[in-house]
Short mmCIF file of C-alpha atoms in Angstrom, two decimals:
data_model
loop_
_atom_site.label_atom_id
_atom_site.label_comp_id
_atom_site.label_asym_id
_atom_site.label_seq_id
_atom_site.Cartn_x
_atom_site.Cartn_y
_atom_site.Cartn_z
CA UNK A 1 -44.57 -28.87 -46.11
CA UNK A 2 -43.01 -32.28 -45.42
CA UNK A 3 -45.26 -35.27 -45.91
CA UNK A 4 -43.89 -37.14 -42.91
CA UNK A 5 -45.32 -34.70 -40.37
CA UNK A 6 -48.15 -35.20 -37.92
CA UNK A 7 -49.57 -33.45 -34.88
CA UNK A 8 -50.94 -35.34 -31.91
CA UNK A 9 -53.91 -33.66 -30.23
CA UNK A 10 -55.40 -34.20 -26.80
CA UNK A 11 -57.87 -32.20 -24.72
CA UNK A 12 -58.20 -33.14 -21.07
CA UNK A 13 -58.27 -31.44 -17.65
CA UNK A 14 -59.17 -28.16 -19.35
CA UNK A 15 -56.00 -28.10 -21.47
CA UNK A 16 -55.35 -28.54 -25.17
CA UNK A 17 -52.09 -30.42 -25.83
CA UNK A 18 -50.27 -30.56 -29.16
CA UNK A 19 -47.17 -32.54 -30.05
CA UNK A 20 -45.63 -31.99 -33.47
CA UNK A 21 -43.50 -34.75 -34.94
CA UNK A 22 -41.46 -34.73 -38.15
CA UNK A 23 -39.60 -37.79 -39.43
CA UNK A 24 -40.10 -39.49 -36.07
CA UNK A 25 -38.53 -36.59 -34.16
CA UNK A 26 -40.45 -34.37 -31.73
CA UNK A 27 -40.22 -30.74 -32.85
CA UNK A 28 -42.81 -29.07 -30.64
CA UNK A 29 -44.61 -29.92 -27.41
CA UNK A 30 -47.11 -27.27 -26.33
CA UNK A 31 -50.29 -26.86 -24.32
CA UNK A 32 -52.77 -24.08 -23.64
CA UNK A 33 -55.68 -23.67 -21.25
CA UNK A 34 -59.10 -24.13 -22.84
CA UNK A 35 -61.71 -21.48 -22.01
CA UNK A 36 -64.68 -22.86 -20.08
CA UNK A 37 -67.10 -21.73 -22.80
CA UNK A 38 -65.31 -24.00 -25.30
CA UNK A 39 -64.92 -27.32 -23.46
CA UNK A 40 -66.34 -28.20 -20.05
CA UNK A 41 -66.02 -31.54 -18.23
CA UNK A 42 -64.83 -33.16 -21.46
CA UNK A 43 -67.83 -31.95 -23.48
CA UNK A 44 -67.22 -29.68 -26.47
CA UNK A 45 -69.57 -26.71 -26.07
CA UNK A 46 -68.56 -24.86 -29.25
CA UNK A 47 -67.17 -26.70 -32.26
CA UNK A 48 -66.23 -23.42 -33.96
CA UNK A 49 -64.32 -22.07 -30.97
CA UNK A 50 -62.55 -25.39 -30.35
CA UNK A 51 -61.54 -25.57 -34.01
CA UNK A 52 -60.25 -22.00 -33.86
CA UNK A 53 -58.27 -22.78 -30.69
CA UNK A 54 -56.54 -25.71 -32.40
CA UNK A 55 -55.66 -23.76 -35.56
CA UNK A 56 -54.57 -20.65 -33.61
CA UNK A 57 -52.33 -22.71 -31.30
CA UNK A 58 -50.74 -24.44 -34.28
CA UNK A 59 -50.12 -21.16 -36.08
CA UNK A 60 -48.68 -19.42 -33.03
CA UNK A 61 -46.24 -22.30 -32.49
CA UNK A 62 -45.21 -22.75 -36.11
CA UNK A 63 -46.82 -26.18 -36.46
CA UNK A 64 -47.43 -26.84 -40.14
CA UNK A 65 -49.05 -30.13 -41.11
CA UNK A 66 -52.35 -31.40 -42.48
CA UNK A 67 -52.29 -34.76 -40.74
CA UNK A 68 -53.25 -35.37 -37.12
CA UNK A 69 -53.82 -38.07 -34.53
CA UNK A 70 -56.48 -37.50 -31.89
CA UNK A 71 -56.83 -38.85 -28.35
CA UNK A 72 -60.35 -39.65 -27.16
CA UNK A 73 -60.90 -39.42 -23.41
CA UNK A 74 -62.15 -42.55 -21.66
CA UNK A 75 -65.40 -40.74 -20.90
CA UNK A 76 -66.17 -40.64 -24.65
CA UNK A 77 -65.27 -44.21 -25.54
CA UNK A 78 -65.92 -47.78 -24.38
CA UNK A 79 -62.96 -50.16 -24.09
CA UNK A 80 -63.03 -53.91 -23.41
CA UNK A 81 -60.40 -56.62 -23.17
CA UNK A 82 -61.85 -59.70 -24.87
CA UNK A 83 -60.97 -63.34 -25.31
CA UNK A 84 -62.89 -64.78 -28.26
CA UNK A 85 -62.76 -67.98 -30.33
CA UNK A 86 -60.20 -67.82 -33.13
CA UNK A 87 -61.92 -66.49 -36.24
CA UNK A 88 -61.32 -64.49 -39.40
CA UNK A 89 -61.06 -60.69 -39.42
CA UNK A 90 -64.44 -60.49 -41.14
CA UNK A 91 -66.02 -62.58 -38.39
CA UNK A 92 -64.37 -60.50 -35.66
CA UNK A 93 -65.71 -57.25 -37.12
CA UNK A 94 -69.18 -58.78 -37.34
CA UNK A 95 -69.13 -60.02 -33.74
CA UNK A 96 -67.39 -57.13 -31.93
CA UNK A 97 -70.52 -54.91 -31.72
CA UNK A 98 -72.43 -57.64 -29.87
CA UNK A 99 -69.71 -57.71 -27.18
CA UNK A 100 -70.78 -54.16 -26.24
CA UNK A 101 -74.56 -54.47 -26.24
CA UNK A 102 -74.73 -54.73 -22.43
CA UNK A 103 -72.47 -51.70 -21.97
CA UNK A 104 -73.82 -49.04 -24.31
CA UNK A 105 -77.15 -47.25 -24.53
CA UNK A 106 -78.81 -46.91 -27.90
CA UNK A 107 -78.67 -48.87 -31.14
CA UNK A 108 -75.45 -50.61 -32.15
CA UNK A 109 -75.68 -48.91 -35.54
CA UNK A 110 -75.13 -45.58 -33.77
CA UNK A 111 -71.60 -46.63 -32.78
CA UNK A 112 -68.30 -47.23 -34.56
CA UNK A 113 -66.30 -50.28 -33.43
CA UNK A 114 -62.66 -51.25 -33.81
CA UNK A 115 -60.18 -53.62 -32.24
CA UNK A 116 -56.50 -54.46 -31.86
CA UNK A 117 -55.07 -57.97 -31.64
CA UNK A 118 -53.28 -58.82 -28.40
CA UNK A 119 -50.49 -61.32 -29.13
CA UNK A 120 -49.50 -63.76 -26.36
CA UNK A 121 -47.16 -62.28 -23.77
CA UNK A 122 -43.74 -63.83 -23.11
CA UNK A 123 -44.34 -67.06 -21.22
CA UNK A 124 -47.97 -67.32 -22.34
CA UNK A 125 -48.97 -70.26 -24.48
CA UNK A 126 -51.12 -69.86 -27.57
CA UNK A 127 -53.85 -72.48 -27.17
CA UNK A 128 -54.71 -72.20 -30.86
CA UNK A 129 -58.40 -71.95 -29.99
CA UNK A 130 -58.81 -68.36 -28.76
CA UNK A 131 -57.43 -64.90 -29.41
CA UNK A 132 -57.22 -61.83 -27.19
CA UNK A 133 -58.44 -58.45 -28.38
CA UNK A 134 -58.65 -54.88 -27.17
CA UNK A 135 -62.00 -53.70 -28.52
CA UNK A 136 -63.33 -50.14 -28.58
CA UNK A 137 -66.68 -48.50 -29.31
CA UNK A 138 -67.40 -44.82 -29.84
CA UNK A 139 -70.64 -43.06 -30.65
CA UNK A 140 -70.70 -42.31 -34.37
CA UNK A 141 -71.87 -38.74 -33.79
CA UNK A 142 -68.90 -38.10 -31.46
CA UNK A 143 -66.39 -39.34 -34.02
CA UNK A 144 -68.02 -37.30 -36.80
CA UNK A 145 -68.03 -34.21 -34.56
CA UNK A 146 -64.26 -34.47 -34.03
CA UNK A 147 -63.65 -35.12 -37.73
CA UNK A 148 -65.63 -31.97 -38.61
CA UNK A 149 -63.80 -29.87 -36.00
CA UNK A 150 -60.43 -31.02 -37.28
CA UNK A 151 -61.49 -30.37 -40.87
CA UNK A 152 -62.41 -26.80 -39.92
CA UNK A 153 -58.90 -26.52 -38.44
CA UNK A 154 -57.39 -27.58 -41.76
CA UNK A 155 -56.54 -31.06 -40.50
CA UNK A 156 -57.33 -34.59 -41.58
CA UNK A 157 -57.79 -37.27 -38.94
CA UNK A 158 -55.29 -40.04 -39.67
CA UNK A 159 -55.52 -41.93 -36.38
CA UNK A 160 -57.62 -41.90 -33.22
CA UNK A 161 -57.07 -43.88 -30.01
CA UNK A 162 -58.45 -43.96 -26.46
CA UNK A 163 -56.26 -42.19 -23.91
CA UNK A 164 -55.43 -45.49 -22.22
CA UNK A 165 -53.85 -46.69 -25.48
CA UNK A 166 -51.77 -43.52 -25.74
CA UNK A 167 -50.18 -44.49 -22.41
CA UNK A 168 -49.68 -48.04 -23.69
CA UNK A 169 -47.84 -46.66 -26.70
CA UNK A 170 -45.53 -44.73 -24.39
CA UNK A 171 -44.75 -47.86 -22.40
CA UNK A 172 -44.21 -50.00 -25.47
CA UNK A 173 -41.73 -47.47 -26.85
CA UNK A 174 -39.34 -48.43 -24.03
CA UNK A 175 -36.46 -50.42 -25.46
CA UNK A 176 -35.75 -52.50 -22.34
CA UNK A 177 -38.26 -55.38 -22.29
CA UNK A 178 -38.03 -55.97 -18.53
CA UNK A 179 -38.70 -52.29 -17.82
CA UNK A 180 -41.55 -52.27 -20.33
CA UNK A 181 -43.35 -55.18 -18.67
CA UNK A 182 -43.22 -53.91 -15.07
CA UNK A 183 -46.47 -53.30 -13.26
CA UNK A 184 -46.75 -49.52 -13.25
CA UNK A 185 -49.19 -46.79 -12.24
CA UNK A 186 -49.54 -43.50 -14.08
CA UNK A 187 -50.93 -40.87 -11.72
CA UNK A 188 -52.49 -38.17 -13.88
CA UNK A 189 -53.09 -35.20 -11.57
CA UNK A 190 -55.64 -33.05 -13.31
CA UNK A 191 -57.83 -30.08 -12.51
CA UNK A 192 -60.75 -31.35 -10.43
CA UNK A 193 -59.87 -35.05 -10.48
CA UNK A 194 -56.85 -37.29 -10.77
CA UNK A 195 -56.61 -40.63 -12.57
CA UNK A 196 -54.61 -43.64 -11.52
CA UNK A 197 -54.02 -45.89 -14.52
CA UNK A 198 -52.52 -49.33 -13.85
CA UNK A 199 -50.54 -51.16 -16.55
CA UNK A 200 -48.95 -54.60 -16.49
CA UNK A 201 -46.85 -56.22 -19.20
CA UNK A 202 -47.23 -53.00 -21.17
CA UNK A 203 -51.02 -53.39 -21.26
CA UNK A 204 -53.81 -51.44 -19.64
CA UNK A 205 -55.31 -53.09 -16.58
CA UNK A 206 -57.64 -50.65 -14.78
CA UNK A 207 -58.38 -47.04 -13.82
CA UNK A 208 -59.10 -45.61 -10.37
CA UNK A 209 -60.41 -42.05 -10.05
CA UNK A 210 -59.58 -39.69 -7.19
CA UNK A 211 -61.81 -36.64 -6.61
CA UNK A 212 -59.03 -34.14 -5.95
CA UNK A 213 -56.62 -32.21 -8.13
CA UNK A 214 -54.96 -28.89 -8.92
CA UNK A 215 -58.15 -26.92 -8.28
CA UNK A 216 -57.71 -27.46 -4.54
CA UNK A 217 -54.28 -25.78 -4.74
CA UNK A 218 -55.53 -22.98 -6.99
CA UNK A 219 -58.31 -22.27 -4.50
CA UNK A 220 -55.81 -21.95 -1.67
CA UNK A 221 -53.75 -19.46 -3.69
CA UNK A 222 -56.87 -17.50 -4.65
CA UNK A 223 -57.79 -17.17 -0.97
CA UNK A 224 -54.27 -16.17 0.04
CA UNK A 225 -53.90 -13.41 -2.59
CA UNK A 226 -57.59 -12.48 -2.76
CA UNK A 227 -57.75 -13.02 -6.54
CA UNK A 228 -60.07 -15.02 -8.79
CA UNK A 229 -59.36 -18.63 -9.78
CA UNK A 230 -58.05 -17.75 -13.26
CA UNK A 231 -55.38 -15.42 -11.89
CA UNK A 232 -54.56 -17.87 -9.10
CA UNK A 233 -53.98 -20.60 -11.70
CA UNK A 234 -51.47 -18.35 -13.46
CA UNK A 235 -49.77 -17.68 -10.13
CA UNK A 236 -49.49 -21.43 -9.54
CA UNK A 237 -47.90 -22.23 -12.90
CA UNK A 238 -45.45 -19.30 -12.57
CA UNK A 239 -44.86 -19.84 -8.84
CA UNK A 240 -45.58 -16.15 -8.31
CA UNK A 241 -43.95 -14.88 -5.09
CA UNK A 242 -43.09 -18.50 -4.24
CA UNK A 243 -46.81 -19.21 -3.78
CA UNK A 244 -46.20 -22.95 -4.25
CA UNK A 245 -44.55 -22.98 -0.83
CA UNK A 246 -47.47 -21.38 1.02
CA UNK A 247 -48.55 -23.41 4.09
CA UNK A 248 -52.09 -23.61 2.64
CA UNK A 249 -50.66 -25.13 -0.55
CA UNK A 250 -48.54 -27.60 1.40
CA UNK A 251 -51.70 -28.75 3.16
CA UNK A 252 -53.29 -29.30 -0.26
CA UNK A 253 -50.30 -31.37 -1.37
CA UNK A 254 -50.71 -33.51 1.72
CA UNK A 255 -54.44 -33.94 1.02
CA UNK A 256 -53.70 -35.05 -2.55
CA UNK A 257 -51.02 -37.47 -1.37
CA UNK A 258 -53.42 -39.01 1.19
CA UNK A 259 -56.07 -39.68 -1.47
CA UNK A 260 -53.50 -41.15 -3.86
CA UNK A 261 -52.11 -43.40 -1.14
CA UNK A 262 -55.64 -44.59 -0.38
CA UNK A 263 -56.06 -45.49 -4.05
CA UNK A 264 -52.76 -47.37 -4.20
CA UNK A 265 -53.56 -49.26 -0.99
CA UNK A 266 -57.03 -50.16 -2.24
CA UNK A 267 -55.56 -51.56 -5.47
CA UNK A 268 -53.00 -53.68 -3.65
CA UNK A 269 -55.58 -55.03 -1.20
CA UNK A 270 -58.15 -55.81 -3.90
CA UNK A 271 -55.66 -57.62 -6.13
CA UNK A 272 -53.44 -60.04 -4.22
CA UNK A 273 -51.40 -60.67 -7.37
CA UNK A 274 -50.41 -56.97 -7.54
CA UNK A 275 -46.68 -56.28 -7.65
CA UNK A 276 -46.82 -52.52 -8.08
CA UNK A 277 -43.56 -50.71 -7.35
CA UNK A 278 -43.29 -48.09 -10.09
CA UNK A 279 -45.21 -44.83 -10.39
CA UNK A 280 -45.09 -42.15 -13.10
CA UNK A 281 -46.56 -38.72 -12.33
CA UNK A 282 -48.15 -36.73 -15.13
CA UNK A 283 -50.70 -33.98 -15.68
CA UNK A 284 -50.47 -30.44 -14.34
CA UNK A 285 -49.64 -31.76 -10.87
CA UNK A 286 -46.35 -33.18 -12.17
CA UNK A 287 -45.27 -29.59 -12.93
CA UNK A 288 -45.64 -28.48 -9.29
CA UNK A 289 -42.28 -29.27 -7.70
CA UNK A 290 -43.30 -29.19 -4.01
CA UNK A 291 -46.22 -31.54 -4.75
CA UNK A 292 -43.91 -33.90 -6.65
CA UNK A 293 -41.46 -33.83 -3.72
CA UNK A 294 -44.18 -34.78 -1.21
CA UNK A 295 -45.47 -37.60 -3.43
CA UNK A 296 -41.95 -38.98 -3.88
CA UNK A 297 -41.47 -38.85 -0.10
CA UNK A 298 -44.79 -40.43 0.84
CA UNK A 299 -45.29 -43.05 -1.85
CA UNK A 300 -42.92 -45.83 -0.85
CA UNK A 301 -42.21 -46.82 -4.45
CA UNK A 302 -40.03 -45.79 -7.36
CA UNK A 303 -41.68 -42.47 -8.29
CA UNK A 304 -40.71 -40.35 -11.29
CA UNK A 305 -42.29 -37.55 -13.30
CA UNK A 306 -42.98 -38.20 -16.98
CA UNK A 307 -40.02 -36.12 -18.15
CA UNK A 308 -37.75 -38.10 -15.82
CA UNK A 309 -39.09 -41.51 -16.80
CA UNK A 310 -39.29 -40.90 -20.56
CA UNK A 311 -36.13 -38.79 -20.69
CA UNK A 312 -35.35 -39.96 -24.25
CA UNK A 313 -38.85 -38.94 -25.39
CA UNK A 314 -39.15 -35.71 -23.42
CA UNK A 315 -38.78 -32.64 -25.64
CA UNK A 316 -39.09 -30.62 -22.45
CA UNK A 317 -41.02 -30.68 -19.15
CA UNK A 318 -44.25 -30.04 -21.09
CA UNK A 319 -44.35 -33.80 -21.73
CA UNK A 320 -45.83 -34.13 -18.23
CA UNK A 321 -48.98 -32.54 -19.65
CA UNK A 322 -48.70 -33.55 -23.31
CA UNK A 323 -48.02 -37.26 -22.70
CA UNK A 324 -51.31 -38.34 -24.33
CA UNK A 325 -50.66 -36.23 -27.44
CA UNK A 326 -47.21 -37.78 -27.73
CA UNK A 327 -48.42 -41.32 -27.09
CA UNK A 328 -50.99 -41.19 -29.91
CA UNK A 329 -48.17 -40.44 -32.37
CA UNK A 330 -45.94 -43.35 -31.41
CA UNK A 331 -46.02 -46.10 -33.98
CA UNK A 332 -46.22 -43.49 -36.74
CA UNK A 333 -42.55 -42.50 -36.69
CA UNK A 334 -40.96 -42.87 -40.06
#
């Protein structure tokens, strides 16, 4: 087993995503649905079953490594952009927990804290007095739970990042600096909800949630074929009998596009400095071609799916779903 291998792991929207990298090259990009009795609404219901799902998925796809990087969903972690007086690393680590005391419930000792230094952007002056940081806090029990689950799967946690940082890593892997710094929105179309993540200068800016997703489409297919939601979901992903073109599904696509447009308009109105003109679609919704077509038609911006935008990083179209699991690996190529 090569030492320079690692698997990126993400679980969101009811799907487990794995990306296997060897010597900086993507070898596998896979995802599977997670049973509802294993993970529900981002909460792990059974550590044993989740561990077994990870190890079984790795074995079935020939992924052999002991080292992994894990993506924590934003619902499990606190993230803050900070500007603090210039100080030593020891002083930063001492002070970071106090920056979160108004945002977390419980004792500070029950959390693990970390940070990343934000160097000045091109055109920004370093005043010599302050430094910018991206600081994170996660409940200690949550981190230990994931470490134990991965250990049961035969894996050792080498790196963990918030999902927003996984997207940052994807952006900062772009060679063209001008393209990298553009104001851009990732629209992550999930199961029950969709996320709109705004980035500027390659850095996370904000998240807007939309309460609509694939489930609306699955429900329409279930009604049309008189089947349960699980079968309807399979029909959707396989486009069984061209179900993606059903009038009821088209109406769902229009509903999703309306809510996304509302979110984009709200962002532009609330931030007069916004210069958003680039959108990247990801999540399960980015795999539904008629939905992608409607979004490209209705969003009056430069809209691409993840596999189109990151063509040099896309092992296949699965990257639309596995983008987080890929992003957590970037920076570890070697």
